[in-house]
Short mmCIF file of C-alpha atoms and ligand atoms in Angstrom, two decimals:
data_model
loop_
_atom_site.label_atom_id
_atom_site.label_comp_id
_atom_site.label_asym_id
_atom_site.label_seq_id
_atom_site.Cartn_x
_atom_site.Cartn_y
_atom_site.Cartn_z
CA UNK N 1 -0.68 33.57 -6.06
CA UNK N 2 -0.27 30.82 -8.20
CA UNK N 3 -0.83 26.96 -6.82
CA UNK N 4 1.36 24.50 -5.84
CA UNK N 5 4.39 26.83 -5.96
CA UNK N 6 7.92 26.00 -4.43
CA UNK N 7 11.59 27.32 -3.98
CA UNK N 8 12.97 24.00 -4.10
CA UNK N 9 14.08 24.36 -7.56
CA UNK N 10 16.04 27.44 -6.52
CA UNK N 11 17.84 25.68 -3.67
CA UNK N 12 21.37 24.12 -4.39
CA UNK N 13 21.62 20.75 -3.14
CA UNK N 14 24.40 20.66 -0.64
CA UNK N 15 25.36 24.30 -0.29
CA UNK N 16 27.17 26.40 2.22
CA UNK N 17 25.43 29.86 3.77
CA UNK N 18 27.02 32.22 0.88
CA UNK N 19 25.93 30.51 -2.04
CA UNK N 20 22.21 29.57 -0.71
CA UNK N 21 22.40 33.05 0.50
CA UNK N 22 23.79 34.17 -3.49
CA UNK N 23 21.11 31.27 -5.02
CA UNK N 24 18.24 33.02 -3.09
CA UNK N 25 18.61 36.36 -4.63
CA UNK N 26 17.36 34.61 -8.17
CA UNK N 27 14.35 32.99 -6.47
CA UNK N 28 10.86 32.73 -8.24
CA UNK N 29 9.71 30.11 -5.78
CA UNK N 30 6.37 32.15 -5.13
CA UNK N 31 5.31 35.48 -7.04
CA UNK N 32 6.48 37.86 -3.66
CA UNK N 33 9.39 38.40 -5.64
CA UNK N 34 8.16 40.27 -8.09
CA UNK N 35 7.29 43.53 -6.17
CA UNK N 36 10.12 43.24 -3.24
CA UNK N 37 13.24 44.94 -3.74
CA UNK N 38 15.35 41.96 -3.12
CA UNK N 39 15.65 38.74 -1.50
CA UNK N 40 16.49 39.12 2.07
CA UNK N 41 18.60 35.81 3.44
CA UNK N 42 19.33 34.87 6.64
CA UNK N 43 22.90 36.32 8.53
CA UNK N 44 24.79 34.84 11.37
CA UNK N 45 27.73 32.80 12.17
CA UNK N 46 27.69 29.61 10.09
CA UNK N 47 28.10 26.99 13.04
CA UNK N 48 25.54 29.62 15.20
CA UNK N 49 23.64 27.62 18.62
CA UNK N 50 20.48 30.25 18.18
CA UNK N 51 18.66 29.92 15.35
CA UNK N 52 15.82 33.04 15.33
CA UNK N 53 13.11 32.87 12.64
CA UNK N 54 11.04 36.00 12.09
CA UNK N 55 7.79 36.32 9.66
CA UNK N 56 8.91 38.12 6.31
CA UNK N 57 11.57 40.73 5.93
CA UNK N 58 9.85 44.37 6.83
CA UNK N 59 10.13 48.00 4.51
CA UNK N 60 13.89 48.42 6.14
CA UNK N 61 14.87 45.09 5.38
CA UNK N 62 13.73 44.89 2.00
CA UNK N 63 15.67 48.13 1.23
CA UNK N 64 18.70 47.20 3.34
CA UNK N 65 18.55 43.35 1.63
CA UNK N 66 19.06 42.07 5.76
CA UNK N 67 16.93 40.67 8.67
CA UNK N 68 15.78 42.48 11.37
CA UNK N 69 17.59 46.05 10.72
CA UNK N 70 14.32 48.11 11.32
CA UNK N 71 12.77 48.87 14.33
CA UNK N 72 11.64 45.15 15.11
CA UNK N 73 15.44 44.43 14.50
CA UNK N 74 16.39 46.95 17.57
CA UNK N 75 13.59 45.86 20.23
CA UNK N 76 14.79 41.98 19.13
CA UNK N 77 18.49 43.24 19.70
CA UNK N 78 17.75 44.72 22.80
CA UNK N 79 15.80 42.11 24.74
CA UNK N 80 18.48 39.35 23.64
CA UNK N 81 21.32 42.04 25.08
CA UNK N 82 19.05 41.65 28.21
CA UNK N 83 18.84 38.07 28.26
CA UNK N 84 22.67 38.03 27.82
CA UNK N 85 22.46 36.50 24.21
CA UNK N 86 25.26 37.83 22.14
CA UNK N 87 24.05 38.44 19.00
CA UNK N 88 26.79 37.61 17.44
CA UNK N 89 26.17 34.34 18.51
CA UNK N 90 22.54 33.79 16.82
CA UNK N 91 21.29 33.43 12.91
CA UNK N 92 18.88 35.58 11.95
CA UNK N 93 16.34 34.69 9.31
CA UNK N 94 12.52 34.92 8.18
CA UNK N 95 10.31 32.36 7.21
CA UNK N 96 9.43 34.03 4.31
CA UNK N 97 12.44 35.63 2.00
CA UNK N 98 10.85 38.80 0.14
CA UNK N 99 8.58 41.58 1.66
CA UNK N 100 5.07 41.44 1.34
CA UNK N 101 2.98 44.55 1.46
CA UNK N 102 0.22 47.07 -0.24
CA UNK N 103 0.89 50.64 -1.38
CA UNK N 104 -0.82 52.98 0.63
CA UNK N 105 -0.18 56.28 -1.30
CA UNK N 106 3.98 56.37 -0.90
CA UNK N 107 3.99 54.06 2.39
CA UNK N 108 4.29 50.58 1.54
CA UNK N 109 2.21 48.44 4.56
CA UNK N 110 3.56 45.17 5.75
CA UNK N 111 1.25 42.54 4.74
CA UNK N 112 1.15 38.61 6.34
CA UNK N 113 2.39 36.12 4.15
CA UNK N 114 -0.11 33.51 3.34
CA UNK N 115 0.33 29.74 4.33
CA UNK N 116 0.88 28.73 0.70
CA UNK N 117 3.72 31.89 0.48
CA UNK N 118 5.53 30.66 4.08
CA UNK N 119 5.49 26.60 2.54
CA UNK N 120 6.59 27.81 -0.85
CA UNK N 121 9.62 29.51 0.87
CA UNK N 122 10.14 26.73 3.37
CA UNK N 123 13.01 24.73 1.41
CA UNK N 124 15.44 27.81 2.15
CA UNK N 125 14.71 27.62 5.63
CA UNK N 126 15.11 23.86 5.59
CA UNK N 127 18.51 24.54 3.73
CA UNK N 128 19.98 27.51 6.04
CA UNK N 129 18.89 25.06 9.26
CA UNK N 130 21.23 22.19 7.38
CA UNK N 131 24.15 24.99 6.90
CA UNK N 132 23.55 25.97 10.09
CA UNK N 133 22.83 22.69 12.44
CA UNK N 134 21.68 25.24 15.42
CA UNK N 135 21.13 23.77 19.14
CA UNK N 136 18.01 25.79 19.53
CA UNK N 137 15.57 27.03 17.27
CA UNK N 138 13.46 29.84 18.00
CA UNK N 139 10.55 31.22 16.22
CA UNK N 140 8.80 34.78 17.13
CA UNK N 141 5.55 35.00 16.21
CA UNK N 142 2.00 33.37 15.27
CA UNK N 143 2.69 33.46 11.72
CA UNK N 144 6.48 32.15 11.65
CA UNK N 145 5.67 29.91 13.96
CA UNK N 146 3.95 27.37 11.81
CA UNK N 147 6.91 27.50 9.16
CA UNK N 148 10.02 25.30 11.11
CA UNK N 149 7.33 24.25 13.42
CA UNK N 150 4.58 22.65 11.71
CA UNK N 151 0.26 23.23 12.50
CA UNK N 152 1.05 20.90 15.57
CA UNK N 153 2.49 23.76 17.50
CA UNK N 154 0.33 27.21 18.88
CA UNK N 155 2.46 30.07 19.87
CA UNK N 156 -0.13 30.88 22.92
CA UNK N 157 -0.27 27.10 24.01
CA UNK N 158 3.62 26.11 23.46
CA UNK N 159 5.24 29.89 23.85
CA UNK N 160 8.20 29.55 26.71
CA UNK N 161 8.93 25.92 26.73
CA UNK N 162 11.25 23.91 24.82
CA UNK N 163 9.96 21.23 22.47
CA UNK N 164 11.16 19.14 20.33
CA UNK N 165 12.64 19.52 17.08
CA UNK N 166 13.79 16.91 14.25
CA UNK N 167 16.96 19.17 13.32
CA UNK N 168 18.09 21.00 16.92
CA UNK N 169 17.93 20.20 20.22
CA UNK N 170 14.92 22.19 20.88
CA UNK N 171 12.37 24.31 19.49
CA UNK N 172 11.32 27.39 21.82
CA UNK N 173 8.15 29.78 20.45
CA UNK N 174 7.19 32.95 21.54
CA UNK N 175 6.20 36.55 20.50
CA UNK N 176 7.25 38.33 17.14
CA UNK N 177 9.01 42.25 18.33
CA UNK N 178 6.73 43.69 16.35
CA UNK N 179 3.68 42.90 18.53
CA UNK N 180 5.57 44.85 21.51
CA UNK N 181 6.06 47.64 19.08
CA UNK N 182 1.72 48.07 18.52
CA UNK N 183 1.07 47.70 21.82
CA UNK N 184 -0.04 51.19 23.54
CA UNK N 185 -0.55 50.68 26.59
CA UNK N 186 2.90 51.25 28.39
CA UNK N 187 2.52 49.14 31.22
CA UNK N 188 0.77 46.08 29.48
CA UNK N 189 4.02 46.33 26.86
CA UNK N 190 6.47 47.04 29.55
CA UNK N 191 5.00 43.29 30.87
CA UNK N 192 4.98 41.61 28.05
CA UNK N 193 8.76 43.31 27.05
CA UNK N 194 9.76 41.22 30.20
CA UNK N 195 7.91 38.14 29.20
CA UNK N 196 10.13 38.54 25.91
CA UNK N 197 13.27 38.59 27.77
CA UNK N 198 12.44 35.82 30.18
CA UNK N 199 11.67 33.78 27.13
CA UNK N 200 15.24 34.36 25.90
CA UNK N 201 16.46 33.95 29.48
CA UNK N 202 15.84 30.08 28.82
CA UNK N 203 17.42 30.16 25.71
CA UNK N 204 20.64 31.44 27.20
CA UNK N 205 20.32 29.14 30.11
CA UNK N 206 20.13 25.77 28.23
CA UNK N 207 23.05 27.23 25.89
CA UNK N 208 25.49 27.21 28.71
CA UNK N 209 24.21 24.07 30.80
CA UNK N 210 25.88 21.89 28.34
CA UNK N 211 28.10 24.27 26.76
N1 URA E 301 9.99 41.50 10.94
C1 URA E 301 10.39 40.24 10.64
O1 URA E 301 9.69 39.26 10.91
N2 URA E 301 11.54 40.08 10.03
C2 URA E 301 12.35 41.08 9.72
O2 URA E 301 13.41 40.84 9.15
C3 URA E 301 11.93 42.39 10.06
C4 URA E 301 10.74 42.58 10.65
#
C-alpha cells in the first residue's frame, strides 16, 4: 500500500449518483484496484431515507460490479423484509469500493481492508452521502463502522441506538450479515438474527414517526 493515498482526485466536484457512480469505475485512489475486477458503487434511489454502508464489496460483488448480491446481500435483504424496510427504499454501498482478498489456490478469500484503504476510499462515500442526503445512516459492521463514523464510535458500545451524524439525522451501528453467516451455533445465530432485525426495527420506526 502506498502512503498518504486518496480518491479525492477521482471524485467530481458536484456530481449526481450516475456519474460518481461512472467516475468511480476509473479510480486509482488506493492500489485495491489493481487486482479487483471492477469498482463496485453504491445503488439505491437517489433521494433514499436509509443509507446502509457495508465493509468492501465480496467475490459476488466484485464479479457482478453491485453491493450486497452474494449471500451477505440475501441475509441483509431478508432481515430488512422483516423489519418492514423496503429495499427499494434504502442505498446500498461499502466503505471501501474494490474487493480485497488473497488467492487461495482458485478461491479468492475476502480480506479486511486496512484503515489507510477505508480513508483513502472515504471521499466517495462522502460524495454518494451528498447525492444522497439520507435521514438515517446505518453502518454494519466493526470495520465499516469507523468509515462514516469516525474512531469516536464502537460498534459493541454504540450498536442499536441512534447518534448523531453531521450529514443525516442519525447514525445507527450494528452487525455486518456476514458475521450471522460464520456463526455455527444455530441457536446463538438464530439470537443474534433477531438482534439484527430489531436493530432495523428502529430504523423503520423513526422513518415513519416523522414521515
Ligand atoms: N459484504 C459487504 O460488506 N459488502 C458487500 O457488498 C458484500 C459483502
Amino acid at each position: 500500500m502506498r502512503n498518504g493515498l486518496s480518491a479525492a482526485a477521482f471524485v467530481p466536484v458536484t456530481a449526481s449518483l450516475p456519474e460518481l457512480a461512472k467516475a468511480s469505475k476509473r479510480c486509482e485512489g488506493c492500489d485495491l484496484y489493481r487486482n479487483a475486477t471492477q469498482t463496485v458503487f453504491g445503488e439505491g434511489p437517489k433521494n433514499a431515507p436509509v443509507f446502509l454502508v457495508g465493509e468492501q464489496p465480496g467475490d459476488r460483488e466484485d464479479i457482478a460490479g453491485q453491493p450486497f448480491v452474494g449471500p451477505p446481500g440475501r441475509m441483509l435483504d431478508q432481515a430488512l423484509s422483516d423489519a418492514g424496510i423496503d429495499r427499494n427504499v434504502v442505498y446500498v454501498t461499502n466503505a471501501v469500493k474494490h474487493f480485497k482478498f488473497e488467492e487461495r489456490g482458485k478461491r479468492r478469500l475476502h480480506k479486511k481492508p486496512n484503515a489507510a484503504e477505508i480513508k483513502a476510499c472515504h471521499p466517495w462515500l462522502e460524495a454518494e452521502l451528498n447525492a444522497v442526503k439520507p435521514r438515517i445512516v446505518v453502518a454494519m459492521g466493526a470495520t465499516a463502522t469507523p468509515a462514516p463514523a469516525g474512531r469516536n464510535v464502537q460498534l459493541t458500545r454504540d450498536r442499536g441506538k441512534f447518534l448523531p451524524y453531521p450529514s443525516a439525522e442519525a447514525l445507527l451501528v450494528t452487525i455486518h450479515p456476514s458475521f450471522l453467516l460464520r456463526m455455527p451455533d444455530r441457536d446463538i445465530k438464530e439470537r443474534e438474527y433477531n438482534r439484527f432485525v430489531e436493530d432495523f426495527k428502529l430504523v423503520n420506526d423513526r422513518l415513519k414517526q416523522s414521515a
